[in-house]
PDB file of N, CA and C in Angstrom:
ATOM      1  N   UNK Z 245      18.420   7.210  -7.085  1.00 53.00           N
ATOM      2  CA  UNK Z 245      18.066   6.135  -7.980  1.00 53.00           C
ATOM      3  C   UNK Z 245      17.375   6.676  -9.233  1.00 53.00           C
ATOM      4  N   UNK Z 246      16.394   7.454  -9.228  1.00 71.00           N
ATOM      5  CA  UNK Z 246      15.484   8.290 -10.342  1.00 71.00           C
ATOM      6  C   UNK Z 246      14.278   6.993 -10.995  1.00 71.00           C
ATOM      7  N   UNK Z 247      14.260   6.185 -10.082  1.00 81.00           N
ATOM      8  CA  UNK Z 247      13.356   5.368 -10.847  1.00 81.00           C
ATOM      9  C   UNK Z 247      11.646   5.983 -10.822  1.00 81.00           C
ATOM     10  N   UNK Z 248      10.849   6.070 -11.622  1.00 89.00           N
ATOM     11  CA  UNK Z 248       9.655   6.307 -11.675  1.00 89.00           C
ATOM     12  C   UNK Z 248       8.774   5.312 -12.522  1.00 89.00           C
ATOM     13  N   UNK Z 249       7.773   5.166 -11.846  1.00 92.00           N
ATOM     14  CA  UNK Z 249       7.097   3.716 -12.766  1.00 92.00           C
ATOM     15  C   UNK Z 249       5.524   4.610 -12.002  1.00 92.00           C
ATOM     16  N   UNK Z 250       4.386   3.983 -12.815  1.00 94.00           N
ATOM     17  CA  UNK Z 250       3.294   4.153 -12.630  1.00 94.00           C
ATOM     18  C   UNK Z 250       2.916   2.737 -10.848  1.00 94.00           C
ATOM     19  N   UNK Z 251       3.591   1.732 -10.841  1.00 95.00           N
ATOM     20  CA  UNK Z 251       3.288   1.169 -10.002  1.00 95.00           C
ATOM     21  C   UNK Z 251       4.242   1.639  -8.485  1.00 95.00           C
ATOM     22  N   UNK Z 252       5.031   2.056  -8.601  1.00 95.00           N
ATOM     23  CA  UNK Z 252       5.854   2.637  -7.708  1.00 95.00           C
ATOM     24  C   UNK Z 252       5.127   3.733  -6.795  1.00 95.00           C
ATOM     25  N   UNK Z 253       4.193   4.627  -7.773  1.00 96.00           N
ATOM     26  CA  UNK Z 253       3.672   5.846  -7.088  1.00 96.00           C
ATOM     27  C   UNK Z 253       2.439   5.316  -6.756  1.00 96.00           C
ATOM     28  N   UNK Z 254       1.995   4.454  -7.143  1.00 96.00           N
ATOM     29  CA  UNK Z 254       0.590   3.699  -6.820  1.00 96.00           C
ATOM     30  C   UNK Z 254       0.778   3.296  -5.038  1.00 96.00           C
ATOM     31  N   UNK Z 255       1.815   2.526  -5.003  1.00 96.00           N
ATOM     32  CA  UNK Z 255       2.434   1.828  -3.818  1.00 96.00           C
ATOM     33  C   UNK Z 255       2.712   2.368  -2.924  1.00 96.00           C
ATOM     34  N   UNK Z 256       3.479   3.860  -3.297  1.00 96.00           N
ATOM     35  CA  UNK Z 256       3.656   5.183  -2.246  1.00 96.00           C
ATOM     36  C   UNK Z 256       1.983   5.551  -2.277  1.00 96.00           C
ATOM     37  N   UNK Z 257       1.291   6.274  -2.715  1.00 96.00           N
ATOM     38  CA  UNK Z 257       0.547   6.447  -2.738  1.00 96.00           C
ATOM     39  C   UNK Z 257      -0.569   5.912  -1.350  1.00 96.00           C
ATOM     40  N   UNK Z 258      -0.658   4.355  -1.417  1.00 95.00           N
ATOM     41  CA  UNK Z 258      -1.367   3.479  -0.275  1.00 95.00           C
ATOM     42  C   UNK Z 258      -0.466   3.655   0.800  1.00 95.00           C
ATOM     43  N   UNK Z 259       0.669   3.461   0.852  1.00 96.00           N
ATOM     44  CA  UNK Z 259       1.179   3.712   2.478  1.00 96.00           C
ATOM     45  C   UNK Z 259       1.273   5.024   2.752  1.00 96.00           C
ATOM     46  N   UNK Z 260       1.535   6.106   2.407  1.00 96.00           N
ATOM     47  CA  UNK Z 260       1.258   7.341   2.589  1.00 96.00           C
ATOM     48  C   UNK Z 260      -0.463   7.527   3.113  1.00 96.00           C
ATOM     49  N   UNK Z 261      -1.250   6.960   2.387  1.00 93.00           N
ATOM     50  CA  UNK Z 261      -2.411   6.616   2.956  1.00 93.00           C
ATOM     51  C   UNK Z 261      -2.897   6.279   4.124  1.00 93.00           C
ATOM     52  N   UNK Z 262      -1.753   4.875   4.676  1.00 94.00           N
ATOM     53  CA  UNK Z 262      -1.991   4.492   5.578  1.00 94.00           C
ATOM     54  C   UNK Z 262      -1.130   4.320   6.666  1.00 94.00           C
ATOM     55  N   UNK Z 263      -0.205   5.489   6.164  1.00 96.00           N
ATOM     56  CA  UNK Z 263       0.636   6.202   7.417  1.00 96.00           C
ATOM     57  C   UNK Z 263      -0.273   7.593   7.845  1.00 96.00           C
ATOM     58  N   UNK Z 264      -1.355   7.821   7.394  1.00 92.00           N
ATOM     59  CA  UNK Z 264      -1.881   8.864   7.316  1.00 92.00           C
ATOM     60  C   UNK Z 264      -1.562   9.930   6.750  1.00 92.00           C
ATOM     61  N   UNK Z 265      -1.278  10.362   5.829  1.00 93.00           N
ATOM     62  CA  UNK Z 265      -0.474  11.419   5.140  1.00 93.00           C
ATOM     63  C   UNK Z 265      -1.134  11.500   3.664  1.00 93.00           C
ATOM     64  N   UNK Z 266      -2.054  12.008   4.036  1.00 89.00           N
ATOM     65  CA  UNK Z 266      -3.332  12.511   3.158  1.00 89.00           C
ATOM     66  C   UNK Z 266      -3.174  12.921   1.560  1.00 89.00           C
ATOM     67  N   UNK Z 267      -2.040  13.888   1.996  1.00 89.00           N
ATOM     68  CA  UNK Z 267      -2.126  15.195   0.498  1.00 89.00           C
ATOM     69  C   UNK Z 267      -0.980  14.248   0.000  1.00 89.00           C
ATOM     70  N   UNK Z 268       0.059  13.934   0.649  1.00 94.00           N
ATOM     71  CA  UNK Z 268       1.265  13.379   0.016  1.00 94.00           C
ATOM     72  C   UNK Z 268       0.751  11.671  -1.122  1.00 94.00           C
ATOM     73  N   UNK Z 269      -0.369  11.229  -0.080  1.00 94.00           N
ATOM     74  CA  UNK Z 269      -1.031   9.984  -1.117  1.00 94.00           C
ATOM     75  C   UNK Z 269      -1.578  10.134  -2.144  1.00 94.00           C
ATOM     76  N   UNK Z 270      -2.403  11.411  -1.939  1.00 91.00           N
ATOM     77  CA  UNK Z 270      -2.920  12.049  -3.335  1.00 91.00           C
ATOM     78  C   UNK Z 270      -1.949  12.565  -4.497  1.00 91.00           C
ATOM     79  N   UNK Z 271      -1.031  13.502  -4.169  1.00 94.00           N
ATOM     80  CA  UNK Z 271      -0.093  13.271  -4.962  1.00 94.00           C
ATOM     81  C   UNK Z 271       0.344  12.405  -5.474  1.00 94.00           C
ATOM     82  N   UNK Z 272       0.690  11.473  -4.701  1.00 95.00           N
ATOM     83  CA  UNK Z 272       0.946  10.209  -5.087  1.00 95.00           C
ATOM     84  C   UNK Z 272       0.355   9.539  -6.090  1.00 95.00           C
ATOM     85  N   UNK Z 273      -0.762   9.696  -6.168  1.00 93.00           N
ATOM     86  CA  UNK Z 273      -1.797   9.157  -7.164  1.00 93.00           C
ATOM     87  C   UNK Z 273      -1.813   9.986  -8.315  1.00 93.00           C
ATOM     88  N   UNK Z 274      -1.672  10.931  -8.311  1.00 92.00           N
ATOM     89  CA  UNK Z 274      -1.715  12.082  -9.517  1.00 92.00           C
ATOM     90  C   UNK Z 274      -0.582  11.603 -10.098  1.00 92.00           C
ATOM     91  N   UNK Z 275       0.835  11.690  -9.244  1.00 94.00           N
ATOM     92  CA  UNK Z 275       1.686  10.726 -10.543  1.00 94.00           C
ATOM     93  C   UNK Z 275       1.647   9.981 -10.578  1.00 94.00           C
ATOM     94  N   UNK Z 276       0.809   8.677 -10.121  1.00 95.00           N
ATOM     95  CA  UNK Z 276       0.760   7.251 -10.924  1.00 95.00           C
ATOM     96  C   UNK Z 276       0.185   7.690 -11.862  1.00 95.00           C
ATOM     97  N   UNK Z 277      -0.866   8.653 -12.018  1.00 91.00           N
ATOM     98  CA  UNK Z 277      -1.729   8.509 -13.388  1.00 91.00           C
ATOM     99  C   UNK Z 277      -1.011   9.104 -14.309  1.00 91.00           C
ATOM    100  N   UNK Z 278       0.184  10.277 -14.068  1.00 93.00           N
ATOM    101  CA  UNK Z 278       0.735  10.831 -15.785  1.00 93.00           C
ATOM    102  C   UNK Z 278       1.137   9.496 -16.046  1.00 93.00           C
ATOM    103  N   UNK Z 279       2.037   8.466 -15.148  1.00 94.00           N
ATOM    104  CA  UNK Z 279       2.737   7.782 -15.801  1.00 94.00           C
ATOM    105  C   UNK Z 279       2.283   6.802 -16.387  1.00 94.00           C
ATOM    106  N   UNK Z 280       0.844   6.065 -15.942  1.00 90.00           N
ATOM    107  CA  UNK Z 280       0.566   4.912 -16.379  1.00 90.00           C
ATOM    108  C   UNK Z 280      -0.098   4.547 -17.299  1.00 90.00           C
ATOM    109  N   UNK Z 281      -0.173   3.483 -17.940  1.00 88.00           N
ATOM    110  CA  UNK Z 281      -0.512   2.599 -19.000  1.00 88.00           C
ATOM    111  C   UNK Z 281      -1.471   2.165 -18.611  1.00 88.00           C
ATOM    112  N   UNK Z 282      -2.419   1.907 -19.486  1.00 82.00           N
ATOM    113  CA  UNK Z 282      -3.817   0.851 -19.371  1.00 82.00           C
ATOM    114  C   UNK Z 282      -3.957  -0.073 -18.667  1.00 82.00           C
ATOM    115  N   UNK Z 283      -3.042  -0.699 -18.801  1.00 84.00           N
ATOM    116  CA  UNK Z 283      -3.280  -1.900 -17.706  1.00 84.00           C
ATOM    117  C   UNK Z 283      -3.398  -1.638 -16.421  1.00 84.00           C
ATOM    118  N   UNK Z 284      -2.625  -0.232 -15.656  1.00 87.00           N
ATOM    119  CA  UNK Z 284      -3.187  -0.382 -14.259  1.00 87.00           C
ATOM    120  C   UNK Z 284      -3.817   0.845 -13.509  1.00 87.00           C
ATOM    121  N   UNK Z 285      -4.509   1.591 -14.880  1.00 86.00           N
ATOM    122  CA  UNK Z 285      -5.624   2.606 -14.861  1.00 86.00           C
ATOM    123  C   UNK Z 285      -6.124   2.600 -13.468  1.00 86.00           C
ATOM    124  N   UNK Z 286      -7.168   1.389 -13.682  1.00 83.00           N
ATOM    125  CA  UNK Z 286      -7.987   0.804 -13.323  1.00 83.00           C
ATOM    126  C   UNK Z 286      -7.484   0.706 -11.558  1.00 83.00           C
ATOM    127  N   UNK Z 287      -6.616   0.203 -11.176  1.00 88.00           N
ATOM    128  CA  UNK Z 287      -5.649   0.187 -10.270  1.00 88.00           C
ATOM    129  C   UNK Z 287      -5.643   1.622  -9.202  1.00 88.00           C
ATOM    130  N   UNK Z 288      -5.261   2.236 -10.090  1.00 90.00           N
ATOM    131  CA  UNK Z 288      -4.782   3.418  -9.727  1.00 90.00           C
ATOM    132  C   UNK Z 288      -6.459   4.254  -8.859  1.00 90.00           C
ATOM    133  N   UNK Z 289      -7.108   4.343  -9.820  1.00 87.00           N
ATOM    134  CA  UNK Z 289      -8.663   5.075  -9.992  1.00 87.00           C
ATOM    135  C   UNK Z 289      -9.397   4.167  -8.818  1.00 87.00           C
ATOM    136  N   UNK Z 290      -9.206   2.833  -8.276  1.00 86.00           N
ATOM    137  CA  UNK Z 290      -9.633   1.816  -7.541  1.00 86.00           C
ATOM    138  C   UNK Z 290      -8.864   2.980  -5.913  1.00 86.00           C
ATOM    139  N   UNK Z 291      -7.819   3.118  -6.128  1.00 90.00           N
ATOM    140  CA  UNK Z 291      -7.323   3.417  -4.598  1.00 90.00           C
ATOM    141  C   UNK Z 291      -7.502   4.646  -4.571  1.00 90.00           C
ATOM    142  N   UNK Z 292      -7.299   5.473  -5.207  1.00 89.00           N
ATOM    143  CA  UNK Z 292      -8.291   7.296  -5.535  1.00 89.00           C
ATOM    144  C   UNK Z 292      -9.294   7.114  -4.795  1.00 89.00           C
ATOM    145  N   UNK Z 293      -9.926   5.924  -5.031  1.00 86.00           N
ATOM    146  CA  UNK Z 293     -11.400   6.078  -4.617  1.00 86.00           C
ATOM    147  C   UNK Z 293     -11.677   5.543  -3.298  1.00 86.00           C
ATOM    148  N   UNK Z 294     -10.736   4.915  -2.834  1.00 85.00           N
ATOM    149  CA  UNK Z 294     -10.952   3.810  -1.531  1.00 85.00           C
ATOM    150  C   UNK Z 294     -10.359   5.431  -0.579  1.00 85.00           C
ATOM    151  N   UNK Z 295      -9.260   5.719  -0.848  1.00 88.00           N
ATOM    152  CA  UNK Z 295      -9.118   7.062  -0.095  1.00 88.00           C
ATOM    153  C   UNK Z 295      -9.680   8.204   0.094  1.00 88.00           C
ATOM    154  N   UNK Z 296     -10.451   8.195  -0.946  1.00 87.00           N
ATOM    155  CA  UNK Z 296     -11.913   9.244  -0.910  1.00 87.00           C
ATOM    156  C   UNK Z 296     -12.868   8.801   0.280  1.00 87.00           C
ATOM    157  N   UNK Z 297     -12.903   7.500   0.034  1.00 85.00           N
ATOM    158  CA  UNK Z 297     -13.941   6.667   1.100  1.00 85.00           C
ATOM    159  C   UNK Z 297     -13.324   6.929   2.176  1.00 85.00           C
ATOM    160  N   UNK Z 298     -12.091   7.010   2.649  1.00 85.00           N
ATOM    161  CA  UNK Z 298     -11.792   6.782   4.051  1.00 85.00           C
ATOM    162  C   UNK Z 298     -11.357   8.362   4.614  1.00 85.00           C
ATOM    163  N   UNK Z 299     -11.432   9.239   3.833  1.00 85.00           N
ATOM    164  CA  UNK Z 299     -11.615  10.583   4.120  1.00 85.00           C
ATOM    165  C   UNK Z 299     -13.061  11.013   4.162  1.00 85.00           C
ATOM    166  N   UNK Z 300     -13.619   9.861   3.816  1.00 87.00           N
ATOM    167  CA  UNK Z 300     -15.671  10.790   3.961  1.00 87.00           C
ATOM    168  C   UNK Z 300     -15.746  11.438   3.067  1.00 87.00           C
ATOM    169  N   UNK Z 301     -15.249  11.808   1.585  1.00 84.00           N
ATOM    170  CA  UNK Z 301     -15.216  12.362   0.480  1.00 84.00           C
ATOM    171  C   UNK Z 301     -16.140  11.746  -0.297  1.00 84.00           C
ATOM    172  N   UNK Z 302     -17.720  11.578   0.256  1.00 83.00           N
ATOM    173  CA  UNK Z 302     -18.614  10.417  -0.929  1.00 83.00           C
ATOM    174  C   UNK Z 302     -18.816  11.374  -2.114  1.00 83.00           C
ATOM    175  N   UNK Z 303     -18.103  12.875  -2.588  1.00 81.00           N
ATOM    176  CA  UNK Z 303     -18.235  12.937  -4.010  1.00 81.00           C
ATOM    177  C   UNK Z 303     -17.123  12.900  -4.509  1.00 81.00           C
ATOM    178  N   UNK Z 304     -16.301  12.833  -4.461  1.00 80.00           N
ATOM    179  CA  UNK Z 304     -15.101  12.380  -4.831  1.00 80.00           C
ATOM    180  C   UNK Z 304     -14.684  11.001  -5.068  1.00 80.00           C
ATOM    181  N   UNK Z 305     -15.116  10.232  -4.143  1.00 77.00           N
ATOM    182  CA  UNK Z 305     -15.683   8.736  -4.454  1.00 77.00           C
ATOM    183  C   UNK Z 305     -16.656   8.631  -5.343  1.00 77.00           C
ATOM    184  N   UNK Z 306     -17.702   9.179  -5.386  1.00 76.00           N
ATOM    185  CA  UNK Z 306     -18.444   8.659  -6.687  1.00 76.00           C
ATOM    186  C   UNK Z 306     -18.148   9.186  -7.564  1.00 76.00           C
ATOM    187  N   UNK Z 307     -17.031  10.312  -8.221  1.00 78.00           N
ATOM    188  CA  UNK Z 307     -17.016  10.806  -9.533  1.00 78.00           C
ATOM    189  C   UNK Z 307     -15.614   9.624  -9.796  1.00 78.00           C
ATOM    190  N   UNK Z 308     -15.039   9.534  -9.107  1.00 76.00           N
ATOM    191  CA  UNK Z 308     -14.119   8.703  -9.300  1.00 76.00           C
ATOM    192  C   UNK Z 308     -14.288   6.935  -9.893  1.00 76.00           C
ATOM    193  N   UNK Z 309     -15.434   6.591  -8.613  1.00 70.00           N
ATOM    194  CA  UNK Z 309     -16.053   5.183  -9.168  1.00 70.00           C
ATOM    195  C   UNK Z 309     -16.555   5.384 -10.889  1.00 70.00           C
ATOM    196  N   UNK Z 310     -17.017   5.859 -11.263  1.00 69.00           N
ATOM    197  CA  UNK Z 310     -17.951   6.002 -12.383  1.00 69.00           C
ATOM    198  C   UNK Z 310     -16.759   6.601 -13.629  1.00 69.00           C
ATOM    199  N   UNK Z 311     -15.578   7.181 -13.226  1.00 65.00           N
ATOM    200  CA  UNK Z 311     -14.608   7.538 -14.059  1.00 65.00           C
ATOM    201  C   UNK Z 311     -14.661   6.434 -15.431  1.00 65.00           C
ATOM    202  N   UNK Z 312     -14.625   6.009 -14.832  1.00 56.00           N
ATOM    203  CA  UNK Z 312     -14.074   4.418 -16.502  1.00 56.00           C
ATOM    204  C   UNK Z 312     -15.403   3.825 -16.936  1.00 56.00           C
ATOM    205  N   UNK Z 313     -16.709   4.131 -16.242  1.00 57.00           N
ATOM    206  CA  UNK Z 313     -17.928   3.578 -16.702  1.00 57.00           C
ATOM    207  C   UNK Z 313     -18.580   4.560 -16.740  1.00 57.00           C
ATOM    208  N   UNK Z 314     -18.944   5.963 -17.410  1.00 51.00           N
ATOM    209  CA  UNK Z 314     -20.041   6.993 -17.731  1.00 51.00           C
ATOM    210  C   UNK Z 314     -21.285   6.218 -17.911  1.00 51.00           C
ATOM    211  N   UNK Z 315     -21.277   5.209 -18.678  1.00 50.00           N
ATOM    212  CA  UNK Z 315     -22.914   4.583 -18.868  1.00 50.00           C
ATOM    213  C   UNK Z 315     -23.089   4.591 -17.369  1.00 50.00           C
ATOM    214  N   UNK Z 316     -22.410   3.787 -16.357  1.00 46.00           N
ATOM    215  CA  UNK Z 316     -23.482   3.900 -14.947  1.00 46.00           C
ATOM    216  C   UNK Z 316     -24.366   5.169 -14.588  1.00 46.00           C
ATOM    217  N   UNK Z 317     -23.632   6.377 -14.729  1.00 47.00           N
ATOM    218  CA  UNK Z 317     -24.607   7.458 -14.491  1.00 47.00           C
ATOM    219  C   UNK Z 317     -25.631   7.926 -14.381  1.00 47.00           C
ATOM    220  N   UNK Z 318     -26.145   6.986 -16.247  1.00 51.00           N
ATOM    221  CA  UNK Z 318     -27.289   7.187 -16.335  1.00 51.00           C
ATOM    222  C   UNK Z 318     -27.703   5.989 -15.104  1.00 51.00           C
ATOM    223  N   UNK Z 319     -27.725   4.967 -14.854  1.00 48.00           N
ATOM    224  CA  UNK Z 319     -28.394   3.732 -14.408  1.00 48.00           C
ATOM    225  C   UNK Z 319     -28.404   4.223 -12.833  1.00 48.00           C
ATOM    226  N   UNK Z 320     -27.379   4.779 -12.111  1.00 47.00           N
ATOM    227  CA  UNK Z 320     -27.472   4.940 -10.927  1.00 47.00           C
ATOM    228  C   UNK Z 320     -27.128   6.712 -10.812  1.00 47.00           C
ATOM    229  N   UNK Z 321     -28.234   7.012 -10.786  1.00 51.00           N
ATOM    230  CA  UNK Z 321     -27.814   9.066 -10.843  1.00 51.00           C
ATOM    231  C   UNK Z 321     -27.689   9.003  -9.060  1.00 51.00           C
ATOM    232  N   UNK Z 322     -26.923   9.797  -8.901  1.00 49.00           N
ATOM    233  CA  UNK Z 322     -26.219  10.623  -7.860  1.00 49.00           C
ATOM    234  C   UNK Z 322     -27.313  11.253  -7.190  1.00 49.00           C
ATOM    235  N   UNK Z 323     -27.484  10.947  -6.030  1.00 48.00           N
ATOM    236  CA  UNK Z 323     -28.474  12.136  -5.637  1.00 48.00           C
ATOM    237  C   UNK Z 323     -27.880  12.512  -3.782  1.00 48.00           C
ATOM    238  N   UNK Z 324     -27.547  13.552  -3.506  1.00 44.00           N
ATOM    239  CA  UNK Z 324     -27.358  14.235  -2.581  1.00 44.00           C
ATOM    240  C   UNK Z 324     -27.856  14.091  -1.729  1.00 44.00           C
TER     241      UNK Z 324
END
C-alpha cells in the first residue's frame, strides 16, 4: 500500500504497546513525529509519555510531559 500518515504510526505505535512490543511502539512513535503536523504533536508526545509510564521510565516521562511546556520546569523542578 505505502501509505504513511503521522496518525497511522501513532495507532501502530499504541497497539504495539499494548501487544507488548516495546521497541517496535517506540519506533513507532519516532515516525509519527518526522511525519506530523501540529495538530497532533501533542497526541503523539501524550502516548510517548503514557508508555514511559507503563515501562517505569519516570524520566523519560517527565522530560517528555514538559516537552511542549518548558515554563513548567521552572514551577515544578524535577527532583530525584
Amino acid at each position: 500500500m505505502g501509505m504513511k500518515s503521522a496518525e497511522l504510526f501513532n495507532n501502530l505505535g499504541l497497539c504495539c504497546y499494548y501487544a507488548q512490543q516495546f521497541d517496535m511502539a517506540m519506533n513507532s512513535f519516532e515516525s509519527a513525529l518526522e511525519l506530523a503536523e501540529d495538530d497532533i504533536m501533542a497526541d503523539i508526545w501524550y502516548n510517548i509519555s503514557h508508555v514511559a509510564l507503563g515501562l517505569g521510565d519516570m524520566s523519560l516521562s517527565y522530560q517528555v510531559s514538559f516537552h511542549c511546556q518548558p515554563k513548567l520546569l521552572k514551577v515544578f523542578p524535577f527532583s530525584a
